[in-house]
mmCIF file of C-alpha atoms in Angstrom:
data_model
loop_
_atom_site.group_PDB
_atom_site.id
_atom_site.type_symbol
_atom_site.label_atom_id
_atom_site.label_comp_id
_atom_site.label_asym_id
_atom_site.label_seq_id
_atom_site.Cartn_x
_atom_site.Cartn_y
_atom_site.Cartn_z
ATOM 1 C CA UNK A 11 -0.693 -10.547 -24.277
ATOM 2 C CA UNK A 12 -3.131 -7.539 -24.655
ATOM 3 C CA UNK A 13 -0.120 -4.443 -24.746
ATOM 4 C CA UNK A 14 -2.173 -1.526 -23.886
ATOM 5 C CA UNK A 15 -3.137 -2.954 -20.274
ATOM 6 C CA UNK A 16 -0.418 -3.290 -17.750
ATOM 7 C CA UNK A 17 0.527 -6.539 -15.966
ATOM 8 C CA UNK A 18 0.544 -5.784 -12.671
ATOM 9 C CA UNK A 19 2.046 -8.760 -9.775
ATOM 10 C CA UNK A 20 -0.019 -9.614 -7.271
ATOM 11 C CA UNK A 21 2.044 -10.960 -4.267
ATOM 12 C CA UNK A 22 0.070 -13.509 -2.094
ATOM 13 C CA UNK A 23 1.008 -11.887 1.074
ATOM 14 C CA UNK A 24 1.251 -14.750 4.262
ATOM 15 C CA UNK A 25 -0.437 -17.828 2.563
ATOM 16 C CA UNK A 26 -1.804 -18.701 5.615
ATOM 17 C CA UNK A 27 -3.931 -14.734 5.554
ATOM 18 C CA UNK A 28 -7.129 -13.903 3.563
ATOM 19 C CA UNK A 29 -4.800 -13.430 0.835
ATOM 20 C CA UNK A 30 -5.199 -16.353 -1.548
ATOM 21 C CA UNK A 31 -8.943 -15.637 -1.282
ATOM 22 C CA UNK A 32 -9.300 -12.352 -1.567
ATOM 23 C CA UNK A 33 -7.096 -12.642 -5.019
ATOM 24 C CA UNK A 34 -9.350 -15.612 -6.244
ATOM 25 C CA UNK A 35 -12.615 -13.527 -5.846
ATOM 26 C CA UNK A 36 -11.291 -10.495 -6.793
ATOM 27 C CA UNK A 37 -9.811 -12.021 -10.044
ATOM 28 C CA UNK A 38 -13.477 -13.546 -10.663
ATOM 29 C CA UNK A 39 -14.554 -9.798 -11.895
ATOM 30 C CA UNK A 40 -14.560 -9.204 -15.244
ATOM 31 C CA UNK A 41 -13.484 -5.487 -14.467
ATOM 32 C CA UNK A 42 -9.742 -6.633 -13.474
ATOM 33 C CA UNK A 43 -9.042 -7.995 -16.575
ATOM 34 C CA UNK A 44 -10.671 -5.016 -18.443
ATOM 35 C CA UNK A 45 -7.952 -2.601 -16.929
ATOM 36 C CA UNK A 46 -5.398 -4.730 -15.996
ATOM 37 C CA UNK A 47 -3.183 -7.719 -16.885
ATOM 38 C CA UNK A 48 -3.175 -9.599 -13.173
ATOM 39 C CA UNK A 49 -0.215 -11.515 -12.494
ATOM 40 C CA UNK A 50 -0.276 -13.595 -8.867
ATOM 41 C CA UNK A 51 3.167 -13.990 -7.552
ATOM 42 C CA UNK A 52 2.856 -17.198 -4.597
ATOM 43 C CA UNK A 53 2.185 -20.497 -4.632
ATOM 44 C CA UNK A 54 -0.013 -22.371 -6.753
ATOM 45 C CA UNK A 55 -0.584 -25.406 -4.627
ATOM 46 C CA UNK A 56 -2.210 -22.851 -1.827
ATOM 47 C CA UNK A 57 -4.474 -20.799 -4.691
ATOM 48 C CA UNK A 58 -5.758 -24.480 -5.539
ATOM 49 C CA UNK A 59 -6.078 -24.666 -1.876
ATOM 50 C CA UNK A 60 -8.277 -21.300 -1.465
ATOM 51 C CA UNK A 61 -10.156 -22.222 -4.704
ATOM 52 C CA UNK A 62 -11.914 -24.383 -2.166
ATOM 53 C CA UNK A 63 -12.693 -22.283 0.482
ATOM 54 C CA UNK A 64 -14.156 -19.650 -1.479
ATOM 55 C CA UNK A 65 -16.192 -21.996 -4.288
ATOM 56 C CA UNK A 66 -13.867 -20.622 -7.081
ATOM 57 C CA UNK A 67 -14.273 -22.598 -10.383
ATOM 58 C CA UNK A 68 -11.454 -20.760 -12.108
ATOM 59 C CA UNK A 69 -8.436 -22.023 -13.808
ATOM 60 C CA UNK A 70 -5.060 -21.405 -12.149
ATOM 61 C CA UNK A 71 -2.247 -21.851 -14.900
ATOM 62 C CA UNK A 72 1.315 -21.888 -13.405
ATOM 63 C CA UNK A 73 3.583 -19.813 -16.161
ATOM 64 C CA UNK A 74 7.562 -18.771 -15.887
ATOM 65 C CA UNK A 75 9.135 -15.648 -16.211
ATOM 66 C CA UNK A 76 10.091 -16.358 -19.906
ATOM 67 C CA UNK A 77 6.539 -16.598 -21.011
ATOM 68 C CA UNK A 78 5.560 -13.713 -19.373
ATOM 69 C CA UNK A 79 5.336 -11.945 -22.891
ATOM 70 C CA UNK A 80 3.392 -14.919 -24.315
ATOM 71 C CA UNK A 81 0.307 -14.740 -22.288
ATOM 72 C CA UNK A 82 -3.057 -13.793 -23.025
ATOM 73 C CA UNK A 83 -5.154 -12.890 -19.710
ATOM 74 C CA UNK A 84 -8.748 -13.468 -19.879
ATOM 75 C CA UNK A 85 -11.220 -13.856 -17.037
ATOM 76 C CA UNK A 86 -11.510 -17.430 -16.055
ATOM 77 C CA UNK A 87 -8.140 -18.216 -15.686
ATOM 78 C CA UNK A 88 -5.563 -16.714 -13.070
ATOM 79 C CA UNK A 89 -2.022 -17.098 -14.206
ATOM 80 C CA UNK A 90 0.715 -17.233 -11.280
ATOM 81 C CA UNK A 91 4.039 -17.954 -11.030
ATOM 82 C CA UNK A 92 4.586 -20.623 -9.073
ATOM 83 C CA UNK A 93 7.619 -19.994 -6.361
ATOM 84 C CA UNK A 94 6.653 -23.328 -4.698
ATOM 85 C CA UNK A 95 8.310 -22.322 -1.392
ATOM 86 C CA UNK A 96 5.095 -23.993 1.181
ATOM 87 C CA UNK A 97 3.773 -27.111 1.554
ATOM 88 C CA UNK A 98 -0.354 -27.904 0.527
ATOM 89 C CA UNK A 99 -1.139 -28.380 4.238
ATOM 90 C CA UNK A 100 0.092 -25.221 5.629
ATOM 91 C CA UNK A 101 -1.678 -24.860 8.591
ATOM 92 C CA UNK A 102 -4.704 -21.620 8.137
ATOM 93 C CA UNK A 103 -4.423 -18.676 10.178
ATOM 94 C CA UNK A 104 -1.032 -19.041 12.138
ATOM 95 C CA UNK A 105 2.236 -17.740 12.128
ATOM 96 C CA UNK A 106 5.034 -19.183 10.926
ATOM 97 C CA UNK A 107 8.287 -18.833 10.024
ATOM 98 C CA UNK A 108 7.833 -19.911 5.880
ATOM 99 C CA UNK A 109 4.937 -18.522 5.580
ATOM 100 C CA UNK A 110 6.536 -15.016 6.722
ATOM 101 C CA UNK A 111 9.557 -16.058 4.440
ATOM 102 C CA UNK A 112 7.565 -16.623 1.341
ATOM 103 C CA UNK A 113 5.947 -13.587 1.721
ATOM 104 C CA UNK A 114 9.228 -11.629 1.682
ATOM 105 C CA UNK A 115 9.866 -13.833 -1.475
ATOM 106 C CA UNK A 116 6.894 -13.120 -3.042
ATOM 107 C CA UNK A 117 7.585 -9.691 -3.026
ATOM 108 C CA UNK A 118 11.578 -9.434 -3.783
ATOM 109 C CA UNK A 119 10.468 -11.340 -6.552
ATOM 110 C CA UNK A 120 7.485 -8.683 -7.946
ATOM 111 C CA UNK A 121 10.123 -5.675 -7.414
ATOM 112 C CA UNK A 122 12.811 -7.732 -9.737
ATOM 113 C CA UNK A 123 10.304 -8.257 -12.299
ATOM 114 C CA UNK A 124 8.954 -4.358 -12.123
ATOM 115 C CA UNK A 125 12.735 -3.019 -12.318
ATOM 116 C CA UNK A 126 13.310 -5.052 -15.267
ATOM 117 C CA UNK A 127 10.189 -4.124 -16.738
ATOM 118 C CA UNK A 128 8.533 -6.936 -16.889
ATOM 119 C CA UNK A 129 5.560 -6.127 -15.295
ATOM 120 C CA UNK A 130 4.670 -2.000 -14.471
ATOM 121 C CA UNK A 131 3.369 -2.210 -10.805
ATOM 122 C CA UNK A 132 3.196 -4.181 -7.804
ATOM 123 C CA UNK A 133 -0.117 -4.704 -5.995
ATOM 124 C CA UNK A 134 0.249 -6.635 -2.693
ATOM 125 C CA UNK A 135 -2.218 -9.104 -0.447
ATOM 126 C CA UNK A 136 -1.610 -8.579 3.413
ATOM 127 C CA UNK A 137 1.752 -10.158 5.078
ATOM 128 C CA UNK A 138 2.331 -10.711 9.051
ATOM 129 C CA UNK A 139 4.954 -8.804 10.516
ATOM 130 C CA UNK A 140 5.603 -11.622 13.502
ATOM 131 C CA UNK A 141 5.914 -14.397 10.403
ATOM 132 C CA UNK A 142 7.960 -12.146 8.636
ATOM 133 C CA UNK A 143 10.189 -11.672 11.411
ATOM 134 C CA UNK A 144 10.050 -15.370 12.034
ATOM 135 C CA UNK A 145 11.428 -15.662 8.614
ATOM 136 C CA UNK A 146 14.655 -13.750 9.140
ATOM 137 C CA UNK A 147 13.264 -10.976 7.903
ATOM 138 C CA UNK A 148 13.208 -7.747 9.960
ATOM 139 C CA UNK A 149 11.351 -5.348 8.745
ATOM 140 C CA UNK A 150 8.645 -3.091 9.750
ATOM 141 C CA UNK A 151 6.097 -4.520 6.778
ATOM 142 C CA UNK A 152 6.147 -3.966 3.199
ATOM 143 C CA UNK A 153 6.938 -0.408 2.870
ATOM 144 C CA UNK A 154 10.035 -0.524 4.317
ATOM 145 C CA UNK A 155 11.039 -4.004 2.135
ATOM 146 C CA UNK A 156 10.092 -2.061 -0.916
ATOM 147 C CA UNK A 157 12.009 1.180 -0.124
ATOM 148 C CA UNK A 158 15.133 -1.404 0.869
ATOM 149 C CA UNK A 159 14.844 -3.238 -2.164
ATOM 150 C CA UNK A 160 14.740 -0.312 -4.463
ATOM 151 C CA UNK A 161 17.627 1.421 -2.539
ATOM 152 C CA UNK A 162 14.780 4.688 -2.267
ATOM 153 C CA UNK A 163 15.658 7.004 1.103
ATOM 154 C CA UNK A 164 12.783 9.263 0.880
ATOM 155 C CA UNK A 165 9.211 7.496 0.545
ATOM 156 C CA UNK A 166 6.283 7.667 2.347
ATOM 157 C CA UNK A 167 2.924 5.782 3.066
ATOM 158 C CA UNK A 168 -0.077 7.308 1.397
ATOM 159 C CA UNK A 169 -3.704 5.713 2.326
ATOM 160 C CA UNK A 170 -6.476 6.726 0.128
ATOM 161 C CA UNK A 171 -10.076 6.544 0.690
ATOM 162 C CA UNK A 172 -13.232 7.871 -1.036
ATOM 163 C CA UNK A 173 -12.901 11.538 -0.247
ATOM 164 C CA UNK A 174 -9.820 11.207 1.876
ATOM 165 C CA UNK A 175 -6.309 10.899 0.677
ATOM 166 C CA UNK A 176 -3.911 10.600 4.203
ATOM 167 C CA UNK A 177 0.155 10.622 3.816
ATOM 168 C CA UNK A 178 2.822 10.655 6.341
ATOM 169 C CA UNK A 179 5.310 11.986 8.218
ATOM 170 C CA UNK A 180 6.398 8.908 10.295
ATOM 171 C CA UNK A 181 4.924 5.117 10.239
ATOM 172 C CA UNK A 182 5.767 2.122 12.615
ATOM 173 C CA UNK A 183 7.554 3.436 14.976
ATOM 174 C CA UNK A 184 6.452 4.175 18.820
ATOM 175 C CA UNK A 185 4.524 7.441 19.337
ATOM 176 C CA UNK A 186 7.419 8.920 21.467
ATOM 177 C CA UNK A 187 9.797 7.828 19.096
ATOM 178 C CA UNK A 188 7.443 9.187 16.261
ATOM 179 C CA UNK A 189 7.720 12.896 18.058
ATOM 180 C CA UNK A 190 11.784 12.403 17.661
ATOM 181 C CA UNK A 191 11.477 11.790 14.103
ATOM 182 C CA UNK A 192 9.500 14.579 12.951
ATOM 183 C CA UNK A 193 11.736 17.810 11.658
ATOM 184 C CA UNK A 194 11.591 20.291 9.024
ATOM 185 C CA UNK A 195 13.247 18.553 5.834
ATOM 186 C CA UNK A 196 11.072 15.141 6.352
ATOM 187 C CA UNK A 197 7.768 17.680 7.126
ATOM 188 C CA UNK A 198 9.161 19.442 3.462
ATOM 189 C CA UNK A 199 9.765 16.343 1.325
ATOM 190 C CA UNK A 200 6.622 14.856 2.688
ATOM 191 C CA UNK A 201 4.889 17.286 1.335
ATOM 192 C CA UNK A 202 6.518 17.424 -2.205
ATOM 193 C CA UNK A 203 5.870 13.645 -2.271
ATOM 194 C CA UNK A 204 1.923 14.196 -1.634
ATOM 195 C CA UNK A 205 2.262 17.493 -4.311
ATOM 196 C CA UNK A 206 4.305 15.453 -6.619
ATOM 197 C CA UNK A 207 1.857 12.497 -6.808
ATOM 198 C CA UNK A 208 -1.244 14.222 -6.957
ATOM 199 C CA UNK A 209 -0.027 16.423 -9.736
ATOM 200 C CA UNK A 210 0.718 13.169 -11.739
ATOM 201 C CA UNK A 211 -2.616 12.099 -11.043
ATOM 202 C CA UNK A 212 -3.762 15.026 -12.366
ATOM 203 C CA UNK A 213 -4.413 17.395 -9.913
ATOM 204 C CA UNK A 214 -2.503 19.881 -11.307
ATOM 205 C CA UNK A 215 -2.054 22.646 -8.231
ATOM 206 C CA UNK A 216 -3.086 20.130 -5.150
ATOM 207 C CA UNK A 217 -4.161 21.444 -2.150
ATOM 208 C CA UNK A 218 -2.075 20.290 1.127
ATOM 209 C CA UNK A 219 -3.060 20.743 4.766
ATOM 210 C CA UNK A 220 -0.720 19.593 7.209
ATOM 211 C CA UNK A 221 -1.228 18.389 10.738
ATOM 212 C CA UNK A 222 -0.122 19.657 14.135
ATOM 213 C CA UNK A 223 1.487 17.165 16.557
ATOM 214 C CA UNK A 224 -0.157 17.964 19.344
ATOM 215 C CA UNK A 225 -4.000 18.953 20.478
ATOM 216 C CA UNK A 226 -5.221 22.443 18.534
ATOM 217 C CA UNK A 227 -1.793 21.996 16.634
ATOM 218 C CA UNK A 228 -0.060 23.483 20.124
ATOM 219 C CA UNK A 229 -2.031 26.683 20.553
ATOM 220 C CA UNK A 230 0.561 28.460 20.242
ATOM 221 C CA UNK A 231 2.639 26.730 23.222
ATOM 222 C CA UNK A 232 -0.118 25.922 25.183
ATOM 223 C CA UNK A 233 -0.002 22.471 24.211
ATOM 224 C CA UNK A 234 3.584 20.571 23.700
ATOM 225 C CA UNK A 235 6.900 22.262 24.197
ATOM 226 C CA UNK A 236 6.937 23.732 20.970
ATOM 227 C CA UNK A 237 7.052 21.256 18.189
ATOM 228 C CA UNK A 238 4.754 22.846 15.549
ATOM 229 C CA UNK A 239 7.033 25.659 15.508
ATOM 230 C CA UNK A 240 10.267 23.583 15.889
ATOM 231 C CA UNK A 241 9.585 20.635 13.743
ATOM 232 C CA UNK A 242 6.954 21.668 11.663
ATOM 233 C CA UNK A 243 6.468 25.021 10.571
ATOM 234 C CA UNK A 244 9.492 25.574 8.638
ATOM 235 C CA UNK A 245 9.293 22.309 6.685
ATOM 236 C CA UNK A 246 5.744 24.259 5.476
ATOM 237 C CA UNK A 247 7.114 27.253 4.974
ATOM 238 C CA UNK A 248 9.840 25.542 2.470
ATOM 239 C CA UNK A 249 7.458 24.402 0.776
ATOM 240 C CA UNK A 250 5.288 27.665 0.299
ATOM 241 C CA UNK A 251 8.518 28.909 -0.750
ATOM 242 C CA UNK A 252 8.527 26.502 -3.636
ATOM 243 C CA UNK A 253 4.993 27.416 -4.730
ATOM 244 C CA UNK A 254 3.100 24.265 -3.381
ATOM 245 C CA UNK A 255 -0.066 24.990 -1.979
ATOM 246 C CA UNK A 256 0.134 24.184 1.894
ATOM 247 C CA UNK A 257 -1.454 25.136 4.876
ATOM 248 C CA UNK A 258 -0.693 24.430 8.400
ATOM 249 C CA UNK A 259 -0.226 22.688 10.878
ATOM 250 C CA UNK A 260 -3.978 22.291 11.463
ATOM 251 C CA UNK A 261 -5.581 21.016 14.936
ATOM 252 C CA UNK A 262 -5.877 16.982 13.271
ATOM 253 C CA UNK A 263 -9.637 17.027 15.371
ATOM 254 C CA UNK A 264 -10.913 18.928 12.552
ATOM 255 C CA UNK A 265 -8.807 18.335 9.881
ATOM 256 C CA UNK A 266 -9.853 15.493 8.076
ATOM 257 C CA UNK A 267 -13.677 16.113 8.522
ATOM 258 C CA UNK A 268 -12.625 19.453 6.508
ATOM 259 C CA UNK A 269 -10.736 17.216 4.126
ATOM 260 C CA UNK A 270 -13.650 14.886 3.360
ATOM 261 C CA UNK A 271 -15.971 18.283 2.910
ATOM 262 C CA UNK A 272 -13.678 18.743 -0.219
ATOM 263 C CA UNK A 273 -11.478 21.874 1.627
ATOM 264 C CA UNK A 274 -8.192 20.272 0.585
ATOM 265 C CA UNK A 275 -6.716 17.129 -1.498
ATOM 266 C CA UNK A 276 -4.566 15.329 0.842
ATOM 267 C CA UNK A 277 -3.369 15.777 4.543
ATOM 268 C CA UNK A 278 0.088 15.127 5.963
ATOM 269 C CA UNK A 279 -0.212 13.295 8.949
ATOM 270 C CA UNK A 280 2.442 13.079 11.363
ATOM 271 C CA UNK A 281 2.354 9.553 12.908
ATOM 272 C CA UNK A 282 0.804 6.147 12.299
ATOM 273 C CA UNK A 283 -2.693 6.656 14.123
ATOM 274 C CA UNK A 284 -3.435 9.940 13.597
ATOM 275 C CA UNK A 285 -3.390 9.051 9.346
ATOM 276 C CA UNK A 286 -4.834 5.766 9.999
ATOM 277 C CA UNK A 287 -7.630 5.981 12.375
ATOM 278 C CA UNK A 288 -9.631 8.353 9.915
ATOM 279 C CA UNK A 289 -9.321 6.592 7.328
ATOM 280 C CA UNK A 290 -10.256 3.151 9.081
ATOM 281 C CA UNK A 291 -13.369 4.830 9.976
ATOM 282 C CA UNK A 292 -14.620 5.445 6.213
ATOM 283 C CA UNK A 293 -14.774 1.772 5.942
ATOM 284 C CA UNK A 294 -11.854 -1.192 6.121
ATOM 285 C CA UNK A 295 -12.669 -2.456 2.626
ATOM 286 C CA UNK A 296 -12.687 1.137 0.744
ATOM 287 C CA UNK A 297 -9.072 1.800 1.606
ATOM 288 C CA UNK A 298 -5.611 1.410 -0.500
ATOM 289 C CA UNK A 299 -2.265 1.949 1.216
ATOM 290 C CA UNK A 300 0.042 3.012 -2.032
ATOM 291 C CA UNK A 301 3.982 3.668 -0.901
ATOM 292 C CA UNK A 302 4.792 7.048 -2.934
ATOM 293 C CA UNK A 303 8.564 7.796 -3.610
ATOM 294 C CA UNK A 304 9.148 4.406 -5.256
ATOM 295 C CA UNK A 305 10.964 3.804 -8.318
ATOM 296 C CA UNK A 306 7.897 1.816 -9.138
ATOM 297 C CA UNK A 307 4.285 1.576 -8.307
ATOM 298 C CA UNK A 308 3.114 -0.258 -5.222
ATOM 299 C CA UNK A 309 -0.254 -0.350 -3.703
ATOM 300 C CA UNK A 310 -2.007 -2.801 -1.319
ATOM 301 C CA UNK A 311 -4.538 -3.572 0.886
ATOM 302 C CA UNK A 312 -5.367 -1.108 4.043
ATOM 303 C CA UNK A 313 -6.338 -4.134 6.248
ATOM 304 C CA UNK A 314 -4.224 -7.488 7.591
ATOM 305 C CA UNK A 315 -3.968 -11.219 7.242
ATOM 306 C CA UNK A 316 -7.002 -11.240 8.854
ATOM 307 C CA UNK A 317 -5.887 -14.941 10.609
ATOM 308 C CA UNK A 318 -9.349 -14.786 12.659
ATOM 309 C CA UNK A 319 -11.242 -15.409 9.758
ATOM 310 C CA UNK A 320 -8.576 -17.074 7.104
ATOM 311 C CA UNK A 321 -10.355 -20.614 5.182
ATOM 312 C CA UNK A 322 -13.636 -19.585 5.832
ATOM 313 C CA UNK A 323 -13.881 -17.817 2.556
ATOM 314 C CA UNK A 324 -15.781 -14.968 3.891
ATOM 315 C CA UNK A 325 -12.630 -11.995 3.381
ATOM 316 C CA UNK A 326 -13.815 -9.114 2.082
ATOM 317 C CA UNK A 327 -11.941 -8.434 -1.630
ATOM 318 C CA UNK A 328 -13.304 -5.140 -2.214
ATOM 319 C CA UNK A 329 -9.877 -2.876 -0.949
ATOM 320 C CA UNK A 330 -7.868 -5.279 -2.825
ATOM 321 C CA UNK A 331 -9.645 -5.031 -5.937
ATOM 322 C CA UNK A 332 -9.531 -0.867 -5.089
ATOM 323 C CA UNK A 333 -5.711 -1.536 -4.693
ATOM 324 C CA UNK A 334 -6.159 -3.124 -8.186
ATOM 325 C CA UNK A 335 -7.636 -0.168 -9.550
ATOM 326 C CA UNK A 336 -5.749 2.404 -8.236
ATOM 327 C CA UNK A 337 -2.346 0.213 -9.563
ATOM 328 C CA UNK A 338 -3.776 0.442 -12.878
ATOM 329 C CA UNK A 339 -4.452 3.496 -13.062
ATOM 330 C CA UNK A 340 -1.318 5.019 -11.698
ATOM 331 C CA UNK A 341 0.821 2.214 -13.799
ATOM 332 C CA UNK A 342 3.004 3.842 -16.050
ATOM 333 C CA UNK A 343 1.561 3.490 -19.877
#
């Protein structure tokens, strides 16, 4: 095994997704193995299955966790191991029930491996929430899996896109229910966590605008019953206190064009849409979703299973090979 390069897992997501084939063509670049050791963590009767759709000649070898230190990874071969949970004939592009259980499988498996060091971060293909819920799993999506998993209270979801890094406040939860969530020590911490993981990405004083929750950031009351200065405002202020570089909250309308004109680093975004919808717009295939606040390193695809189009080998891999890139690079040495 080449030491310098980490091994990063690759969980296959729903097997019956875009998944398996965006991890076949993406692991057809010689780049990956250049900066990375890839490790796919699924099935390897449904990779031999997606070699198909896509026209992949490459090798899959099935390894176990003891030979993990034993391999060498070289383009041309994709080394998984094998969890053999789904049968070869899974039907493409529906829910069900294993397939949402073998993705949760997939992935307790990867955050096992990464506490014990076996491999140094977790990059993950798309799952279904419905199949995962099928499965007797009931969780929101991966995040909140990850953050169970690794017993970690204060995370957060952080999308990145060229010229745009988004983090925030609140996820997948209603907007109403969103608004209840936000107050001062979640505005605070999410902040840290966007200061904290820039500055080990080497941005060494990052600059952080934070958004209003409602229109013009409540104008002052004209907008809202007062949340920016309830909810918000001192969670910013905390943080000023601390020496972070923070500004807001900012009207979101003009925000994140400001942000992409290079005025600030990252933005705090309060709820799901407001973070997402920007960063959707720069393109579905040039954003990474990476979970800060971890014990270990996660990042992941910014779009789903993608059941429309699954077996026609025509997925996109260019945001999971991003998600590759950015797992590498953040990967601790």
């Amino acid at each position: 095994m080449s030491n310098h390069k980490p091994v990063i897992g690759i969980t296959m997501g729903d097997a019956a997704g875009v998944g398996p084939e965006i991890i076949l063509k993406s692991l057809s670049y010689e780049e990956m193995y250049q900066i990375s050791n890839p490790l796919v963590i699924g099935d390897r009767k449904i990779l031999e299955r997606a070699k198909a759709f896509v026209g992949s000649e490459l090798n899959i070898e099935t390894i176990t966790v003891d030979q993990l230190d034993q391999v060498s990874y070289q383009q041309g071969t994709v080394h998984v191991l094998d969890l053999d949970l789904l049968p070869a004939d899974l039907p493409v592009g529906q829910v069900s029930a294993e397939a949402g259980h073998a993705a949760f499988k997939y992935l307790e498996t990867a955050i096992t491996l990464a506490k014990d060091n076996k491999i140094q971060a977790i990059c993950t293909a798309p799952l279904n929430k419905e199949a995962l819920h099928k499965g007797g799993h009931k969780y929101p999506g991966h995040t909140e899996i990850l953050a169970d998993l690794t017993g970690t209270q204060d995370f957060s979801m952080m999308l990145s896109a060229p010229n745009l890094k988004v983090i925030h406040v609140t996820t997948h939860v209603g907007l109403i229910d969103a608004v209840k969530m936000i107050h001062p020590e979640r505005v605070y911490h999410v902040i840290k966590l966007a200061h904290d993981t820039l500055q080990k990405a080497g941005i060494q004083q990052p600059k952080i605008a934070v958004c209003g929750i409602n229109p013009h950031a409540g104008e002052n009351g004209l907008f809202g019953y007062g949340e920016e200065e309830e909810k918000v405002i001192p969670g910013v202020e905390k943080a000023q206190s601390e020496g972070i570089n923070v500004v807001g909250p900012l009207p979101a309308d003009t925000l994140f064009f400001r942000t992409v004109r290079g005025d600030f680093d990252i933005v705090v975004a309060m709820y799901h849409d407001q973070g997402h919808g920007p960063v959707k717009v720069l393109g579905l295939d040039a954003g990474v979703n990476i979970t800060v606040g971890l014990p270990i390193i996660r990042t992941s695809v910014d779009h789903g299973t993608a059941f429309d189009i699954a077996g026609k080998g025509i997925a996109d891999e260019k945001s999971l090979m991003e998600a590759l890139r950015q797992a590498a690079e953040l990967a601790p040495k």
